[in-house]
mmCIF file of C-alpha atoms in Angstrom:
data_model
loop_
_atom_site.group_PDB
_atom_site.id
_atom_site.type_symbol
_atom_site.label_atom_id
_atom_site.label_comp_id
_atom_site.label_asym_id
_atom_site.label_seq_id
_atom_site.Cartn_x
_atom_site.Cartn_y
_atom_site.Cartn_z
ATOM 1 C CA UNK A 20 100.182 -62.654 56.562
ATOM 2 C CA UNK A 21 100.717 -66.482 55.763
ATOM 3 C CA UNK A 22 102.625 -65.343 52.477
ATOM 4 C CA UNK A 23 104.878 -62.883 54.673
ATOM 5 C CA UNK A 24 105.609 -65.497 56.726
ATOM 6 C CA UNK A 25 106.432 -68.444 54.222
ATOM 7 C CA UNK A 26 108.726 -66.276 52.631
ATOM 8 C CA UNK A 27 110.178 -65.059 55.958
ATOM 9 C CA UNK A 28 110.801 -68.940 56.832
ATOM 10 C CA UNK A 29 112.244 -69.545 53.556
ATOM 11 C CA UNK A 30 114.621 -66.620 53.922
ATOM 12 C CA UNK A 31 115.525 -68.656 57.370
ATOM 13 C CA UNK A 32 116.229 -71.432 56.010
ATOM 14 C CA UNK A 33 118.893 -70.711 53.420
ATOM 15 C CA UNK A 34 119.964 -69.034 56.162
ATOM 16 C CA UNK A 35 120.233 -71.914 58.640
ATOM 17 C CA UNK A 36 121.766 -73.889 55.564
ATOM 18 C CA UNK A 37 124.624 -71.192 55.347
ATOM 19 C CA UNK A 38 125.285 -71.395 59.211
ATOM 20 C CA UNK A 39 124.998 -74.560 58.878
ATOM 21 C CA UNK A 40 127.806 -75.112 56.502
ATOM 22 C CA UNK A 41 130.245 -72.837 57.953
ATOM 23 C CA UNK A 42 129.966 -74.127 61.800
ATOM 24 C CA UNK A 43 130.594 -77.694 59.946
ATOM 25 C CA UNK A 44 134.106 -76.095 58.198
ATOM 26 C CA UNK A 45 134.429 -74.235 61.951
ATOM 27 C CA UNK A 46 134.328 -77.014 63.805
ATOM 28 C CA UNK A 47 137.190 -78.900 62.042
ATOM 29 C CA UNK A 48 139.889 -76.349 63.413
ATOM 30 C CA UNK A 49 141.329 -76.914 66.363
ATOM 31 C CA UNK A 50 142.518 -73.519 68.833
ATOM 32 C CA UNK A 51 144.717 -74.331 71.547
ATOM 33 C CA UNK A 52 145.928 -70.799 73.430
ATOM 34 C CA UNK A 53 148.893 -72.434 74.636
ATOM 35 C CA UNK A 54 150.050 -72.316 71.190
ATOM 36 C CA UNK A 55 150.856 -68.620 71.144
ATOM 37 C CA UNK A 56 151.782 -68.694 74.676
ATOM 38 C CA UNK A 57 154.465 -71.585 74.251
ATOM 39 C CA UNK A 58 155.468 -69.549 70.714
ATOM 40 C CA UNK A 59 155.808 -66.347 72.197
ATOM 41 C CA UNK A 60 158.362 -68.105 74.795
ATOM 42 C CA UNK A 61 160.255 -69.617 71.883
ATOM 43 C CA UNK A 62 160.466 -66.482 70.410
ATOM 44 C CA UNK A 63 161.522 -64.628 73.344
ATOM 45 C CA UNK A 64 164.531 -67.451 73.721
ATOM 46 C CA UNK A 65 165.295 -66.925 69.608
ATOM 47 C CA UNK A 66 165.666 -63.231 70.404
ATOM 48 C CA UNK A 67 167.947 -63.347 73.071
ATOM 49 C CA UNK A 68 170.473 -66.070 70.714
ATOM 50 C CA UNK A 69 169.876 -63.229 67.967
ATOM 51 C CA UNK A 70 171.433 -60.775 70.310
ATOM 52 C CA UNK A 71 174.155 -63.062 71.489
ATOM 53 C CA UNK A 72 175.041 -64.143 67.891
ATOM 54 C CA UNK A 73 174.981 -59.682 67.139
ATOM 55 C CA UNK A 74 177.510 -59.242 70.031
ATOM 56 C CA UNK A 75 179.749 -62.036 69.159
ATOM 57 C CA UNK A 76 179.227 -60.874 65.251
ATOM 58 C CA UNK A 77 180.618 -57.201 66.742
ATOM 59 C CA UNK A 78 183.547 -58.707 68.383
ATOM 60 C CA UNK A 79 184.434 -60.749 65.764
ATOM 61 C CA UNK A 80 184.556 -57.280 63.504
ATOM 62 C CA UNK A 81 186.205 -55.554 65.877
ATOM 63 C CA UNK A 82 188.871 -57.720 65.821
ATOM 64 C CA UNK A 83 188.985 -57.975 62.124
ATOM 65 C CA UNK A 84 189.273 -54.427 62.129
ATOM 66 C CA UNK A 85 192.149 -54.087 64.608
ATOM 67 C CA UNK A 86 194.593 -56.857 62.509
ATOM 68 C CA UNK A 87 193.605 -55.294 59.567
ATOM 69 C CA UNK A 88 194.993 -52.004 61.049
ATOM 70 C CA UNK A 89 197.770 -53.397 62.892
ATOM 71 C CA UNK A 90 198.890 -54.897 59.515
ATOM 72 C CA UNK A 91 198.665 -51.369 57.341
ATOM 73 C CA UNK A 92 200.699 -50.268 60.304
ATOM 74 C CA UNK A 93 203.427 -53.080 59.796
ATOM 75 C CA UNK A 94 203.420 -52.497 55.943
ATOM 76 C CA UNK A 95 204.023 -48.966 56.467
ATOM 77 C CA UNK A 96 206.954 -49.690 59.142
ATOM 78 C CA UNK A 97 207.976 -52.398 56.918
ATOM 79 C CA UNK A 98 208.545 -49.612 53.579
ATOM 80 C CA UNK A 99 209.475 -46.332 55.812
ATOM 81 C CA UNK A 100 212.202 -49.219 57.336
ATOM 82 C CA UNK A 101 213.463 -50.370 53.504
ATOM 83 C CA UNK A 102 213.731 -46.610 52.829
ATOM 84 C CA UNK A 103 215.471 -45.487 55.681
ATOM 85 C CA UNK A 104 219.388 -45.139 54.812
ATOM 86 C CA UNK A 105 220.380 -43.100 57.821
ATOM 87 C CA UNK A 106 219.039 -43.184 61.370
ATOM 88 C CA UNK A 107 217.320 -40.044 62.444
ATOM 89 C CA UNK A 108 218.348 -39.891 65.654
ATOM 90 C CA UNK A 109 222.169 -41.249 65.858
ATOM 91 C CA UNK A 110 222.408 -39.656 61.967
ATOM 92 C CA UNK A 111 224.312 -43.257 60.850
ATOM 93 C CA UNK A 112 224.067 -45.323 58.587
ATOM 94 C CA UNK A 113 221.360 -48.133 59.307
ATOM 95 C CA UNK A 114 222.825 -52.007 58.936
ATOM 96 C CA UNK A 115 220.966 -53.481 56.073
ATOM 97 C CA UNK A 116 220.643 -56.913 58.078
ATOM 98 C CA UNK A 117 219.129 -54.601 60.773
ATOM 99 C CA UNK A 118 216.484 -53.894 58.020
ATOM 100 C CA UNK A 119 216.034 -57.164 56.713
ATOM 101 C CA UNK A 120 215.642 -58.257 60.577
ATOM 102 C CA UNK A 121 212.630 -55.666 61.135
ATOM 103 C CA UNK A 122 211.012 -56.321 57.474
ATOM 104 C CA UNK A 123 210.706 -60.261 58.333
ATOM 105 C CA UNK A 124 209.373 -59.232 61.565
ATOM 106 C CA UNK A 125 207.306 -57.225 59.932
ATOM 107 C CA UNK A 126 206.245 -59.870 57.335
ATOM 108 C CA UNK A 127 205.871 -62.193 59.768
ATOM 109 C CA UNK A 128 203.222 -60.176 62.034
ATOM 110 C CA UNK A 129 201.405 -59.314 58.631
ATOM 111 C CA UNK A 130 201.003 -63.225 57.428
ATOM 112 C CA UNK A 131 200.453 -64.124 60.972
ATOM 113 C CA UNK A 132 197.659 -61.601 61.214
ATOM 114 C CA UNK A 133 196.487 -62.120 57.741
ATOM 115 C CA UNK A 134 195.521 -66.129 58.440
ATOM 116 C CA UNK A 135 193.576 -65.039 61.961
ATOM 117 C CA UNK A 136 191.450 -62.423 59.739
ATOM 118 C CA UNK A 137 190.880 -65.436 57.360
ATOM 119 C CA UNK A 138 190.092 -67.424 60.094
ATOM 120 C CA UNK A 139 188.077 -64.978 62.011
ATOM 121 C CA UNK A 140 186.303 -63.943 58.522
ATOM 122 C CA UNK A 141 185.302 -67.346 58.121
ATOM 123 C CA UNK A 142 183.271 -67.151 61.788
ATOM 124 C CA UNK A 143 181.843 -64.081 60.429
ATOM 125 C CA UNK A 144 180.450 -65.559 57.767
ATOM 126 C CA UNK A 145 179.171 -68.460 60.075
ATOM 127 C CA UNK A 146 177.741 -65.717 62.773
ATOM 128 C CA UNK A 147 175.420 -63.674 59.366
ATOM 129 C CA UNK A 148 174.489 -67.053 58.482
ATOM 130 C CA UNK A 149 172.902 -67.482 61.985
ATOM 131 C CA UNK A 150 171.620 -64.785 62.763
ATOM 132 C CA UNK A 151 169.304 -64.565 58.886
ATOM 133 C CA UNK A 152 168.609 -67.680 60.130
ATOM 134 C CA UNK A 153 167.064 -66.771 63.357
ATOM 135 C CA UNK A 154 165.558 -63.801 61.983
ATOM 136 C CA UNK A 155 163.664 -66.245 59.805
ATOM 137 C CA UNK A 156 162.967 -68.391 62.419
ATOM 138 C CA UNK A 157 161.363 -65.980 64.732
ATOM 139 C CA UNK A 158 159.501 -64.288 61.259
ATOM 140 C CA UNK A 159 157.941 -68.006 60.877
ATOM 141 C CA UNK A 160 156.600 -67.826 64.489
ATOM 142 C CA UNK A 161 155.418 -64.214 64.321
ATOM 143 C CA UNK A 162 153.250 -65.580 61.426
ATOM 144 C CA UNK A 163 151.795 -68.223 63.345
ATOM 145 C CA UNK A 164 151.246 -66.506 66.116
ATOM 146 C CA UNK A 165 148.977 -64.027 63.664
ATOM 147 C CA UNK A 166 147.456 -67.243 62.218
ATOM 148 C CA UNK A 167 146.534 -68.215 65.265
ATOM 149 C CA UNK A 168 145.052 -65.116 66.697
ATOM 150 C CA UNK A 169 143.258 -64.610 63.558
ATOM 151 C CA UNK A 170 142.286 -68.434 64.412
ATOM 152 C CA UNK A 171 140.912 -67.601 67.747
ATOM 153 C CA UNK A 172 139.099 -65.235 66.341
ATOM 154 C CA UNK A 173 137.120 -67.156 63.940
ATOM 155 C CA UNK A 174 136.362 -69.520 66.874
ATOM 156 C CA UNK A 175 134.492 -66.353 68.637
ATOM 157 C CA UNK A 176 132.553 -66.049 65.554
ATOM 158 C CA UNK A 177 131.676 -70.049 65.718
ATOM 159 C CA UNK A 178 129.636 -69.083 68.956
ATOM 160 C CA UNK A 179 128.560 -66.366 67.855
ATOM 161 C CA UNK A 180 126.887 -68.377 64.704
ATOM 162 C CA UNK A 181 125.530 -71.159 66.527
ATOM 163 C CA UNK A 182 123.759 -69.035 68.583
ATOM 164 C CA UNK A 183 122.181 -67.568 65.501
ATOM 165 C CA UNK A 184 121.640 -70.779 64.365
ATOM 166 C CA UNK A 185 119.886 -71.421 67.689
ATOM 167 C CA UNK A 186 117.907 -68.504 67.244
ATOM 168 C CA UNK A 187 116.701 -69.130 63.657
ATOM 169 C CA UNK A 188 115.759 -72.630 64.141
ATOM 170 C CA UNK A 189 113.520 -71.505 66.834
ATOM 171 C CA UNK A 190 112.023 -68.711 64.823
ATOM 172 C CA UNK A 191 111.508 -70.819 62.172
ATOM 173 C CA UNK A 192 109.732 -73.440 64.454
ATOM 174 C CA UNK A 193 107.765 -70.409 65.534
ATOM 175 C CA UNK A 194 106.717 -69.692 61.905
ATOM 176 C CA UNK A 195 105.650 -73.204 61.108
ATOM 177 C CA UNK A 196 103.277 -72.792 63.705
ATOM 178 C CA UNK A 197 101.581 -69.571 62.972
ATOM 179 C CA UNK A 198 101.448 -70.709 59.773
ATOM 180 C CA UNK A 199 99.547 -73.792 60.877
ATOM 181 C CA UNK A 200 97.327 -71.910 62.959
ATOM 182 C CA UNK A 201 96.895 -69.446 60.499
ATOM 183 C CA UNK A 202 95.627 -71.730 57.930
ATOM 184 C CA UNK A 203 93.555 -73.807 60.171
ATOM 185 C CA UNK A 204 92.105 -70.075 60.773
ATOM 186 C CA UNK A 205 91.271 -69.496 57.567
ATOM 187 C CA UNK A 206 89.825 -73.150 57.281
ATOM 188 C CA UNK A 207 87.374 -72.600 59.837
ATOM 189 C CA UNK A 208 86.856 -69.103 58.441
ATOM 190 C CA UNK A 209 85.820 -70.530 54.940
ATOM 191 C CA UNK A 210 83.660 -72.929 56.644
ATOM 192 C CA UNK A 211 81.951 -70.458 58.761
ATOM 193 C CA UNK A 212 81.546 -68.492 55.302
ATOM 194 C CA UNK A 213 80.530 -71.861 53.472
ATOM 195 C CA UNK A 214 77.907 -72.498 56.623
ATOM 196 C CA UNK A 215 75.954 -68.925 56.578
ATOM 197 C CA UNK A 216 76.052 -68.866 52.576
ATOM 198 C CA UNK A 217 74.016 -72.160 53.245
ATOM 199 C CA UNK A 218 72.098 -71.185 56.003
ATOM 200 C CA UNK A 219 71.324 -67.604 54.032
ATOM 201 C CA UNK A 220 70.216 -69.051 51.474
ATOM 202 C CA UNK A 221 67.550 -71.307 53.162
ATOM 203 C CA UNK A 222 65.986 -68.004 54.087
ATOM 204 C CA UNK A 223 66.125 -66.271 51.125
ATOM 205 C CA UNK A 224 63.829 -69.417 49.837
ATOM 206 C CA UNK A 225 61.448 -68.687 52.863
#
């Protein structure tokens, strides 16, 4: 029973060394749950500037798309115009500086539209740039906030280990003294054995 016990307190103790170790790395984190709740906020705010920075990013393609269009439309007035000899509806001949008149206006619309989808292209660019940018920004925080959960829950398990501890160290105190009492047991035991060995053999000489 003594040996069961010794090797049951042993077993403890690299046990209680183990604990001990990992409550020591535990305890040097620090958990704060208004870290996730003030993240979650931020997020929430990065979100809602993604979906601004989308809706602006749709306008600005919208409008892209309708120069773009308006100037296919000029460039087609602008040929049908330089190829038109006689008018179809008066059947006469068409002035040529009427034609050159509508081609320059044509020309005109088509460089004047042509800078604003440069310029607006350039925004465009800005807007993408943005919004990977906030995607990566609210990516980051996701991340944390997982880190932290995962955080939080390593901090559960810190109680849940010093309690063990707790438990052990008294269990092990427990053993040290059954061990004690155990061997002061068999003490008295081998002197009680070592007393009627003497007294037998006192009357095995009478």
């Amino acid at each position: 029973m003594i040996v069961n016990k010794r090797d049951s307190m042993a077993s403890n103790k690299k046990t209680i060394s183990v604990l001990q170790e990992q409550i020591k790395e535990y305890s040097s984190i620090t958990y704060d749950e208004s870290q996730i709740v003030a993240l979650e906020k931020e997020i929430k705010i990065k979100r809602n500037y993604k979906q601004e920075l989308l809706d602006k990013n749709l306008e600005v393609t919208s409008q892209i798309n309708s120069l773009s269009l308006k100037n296919q439309d000029s460039m087609s007035v602008k040929y049908k115009i330089s190829h038109l000899d006689i008018c179809p509806t008066c059947l006469q001949d068409v002035d040529p500086n009427y034609k050159a008149n509508v081609s320059n206006k044509m020309d005109t619309d088509i460089f004047e539209n042509a800078n604003k989808i440069e310029i607006l292209s350039i925004e465009k660019k800005k807007l993408s740039a943005e919004i990977l940018n906030a995607d990566a920004d609210i990516s980051l925080k996701e991340r944390s906030i997982q880190d932290l959960k995962i955080l939080k829950i390593r901090m559960q398990d810190l109680a849940d280990k010093k309690k063990r501890l707790d438990d052990l160290n008294v269990l092990t105190e427990n053993f040290e003294k059954d061990i004690i009492l155990l061997n002061k047991h068999a003490e008295s035991l081998r002197d009680l054995a070592f007393d009627l060995g003497k007294y037998g053999g006192l009357f095995d000489e009478k």
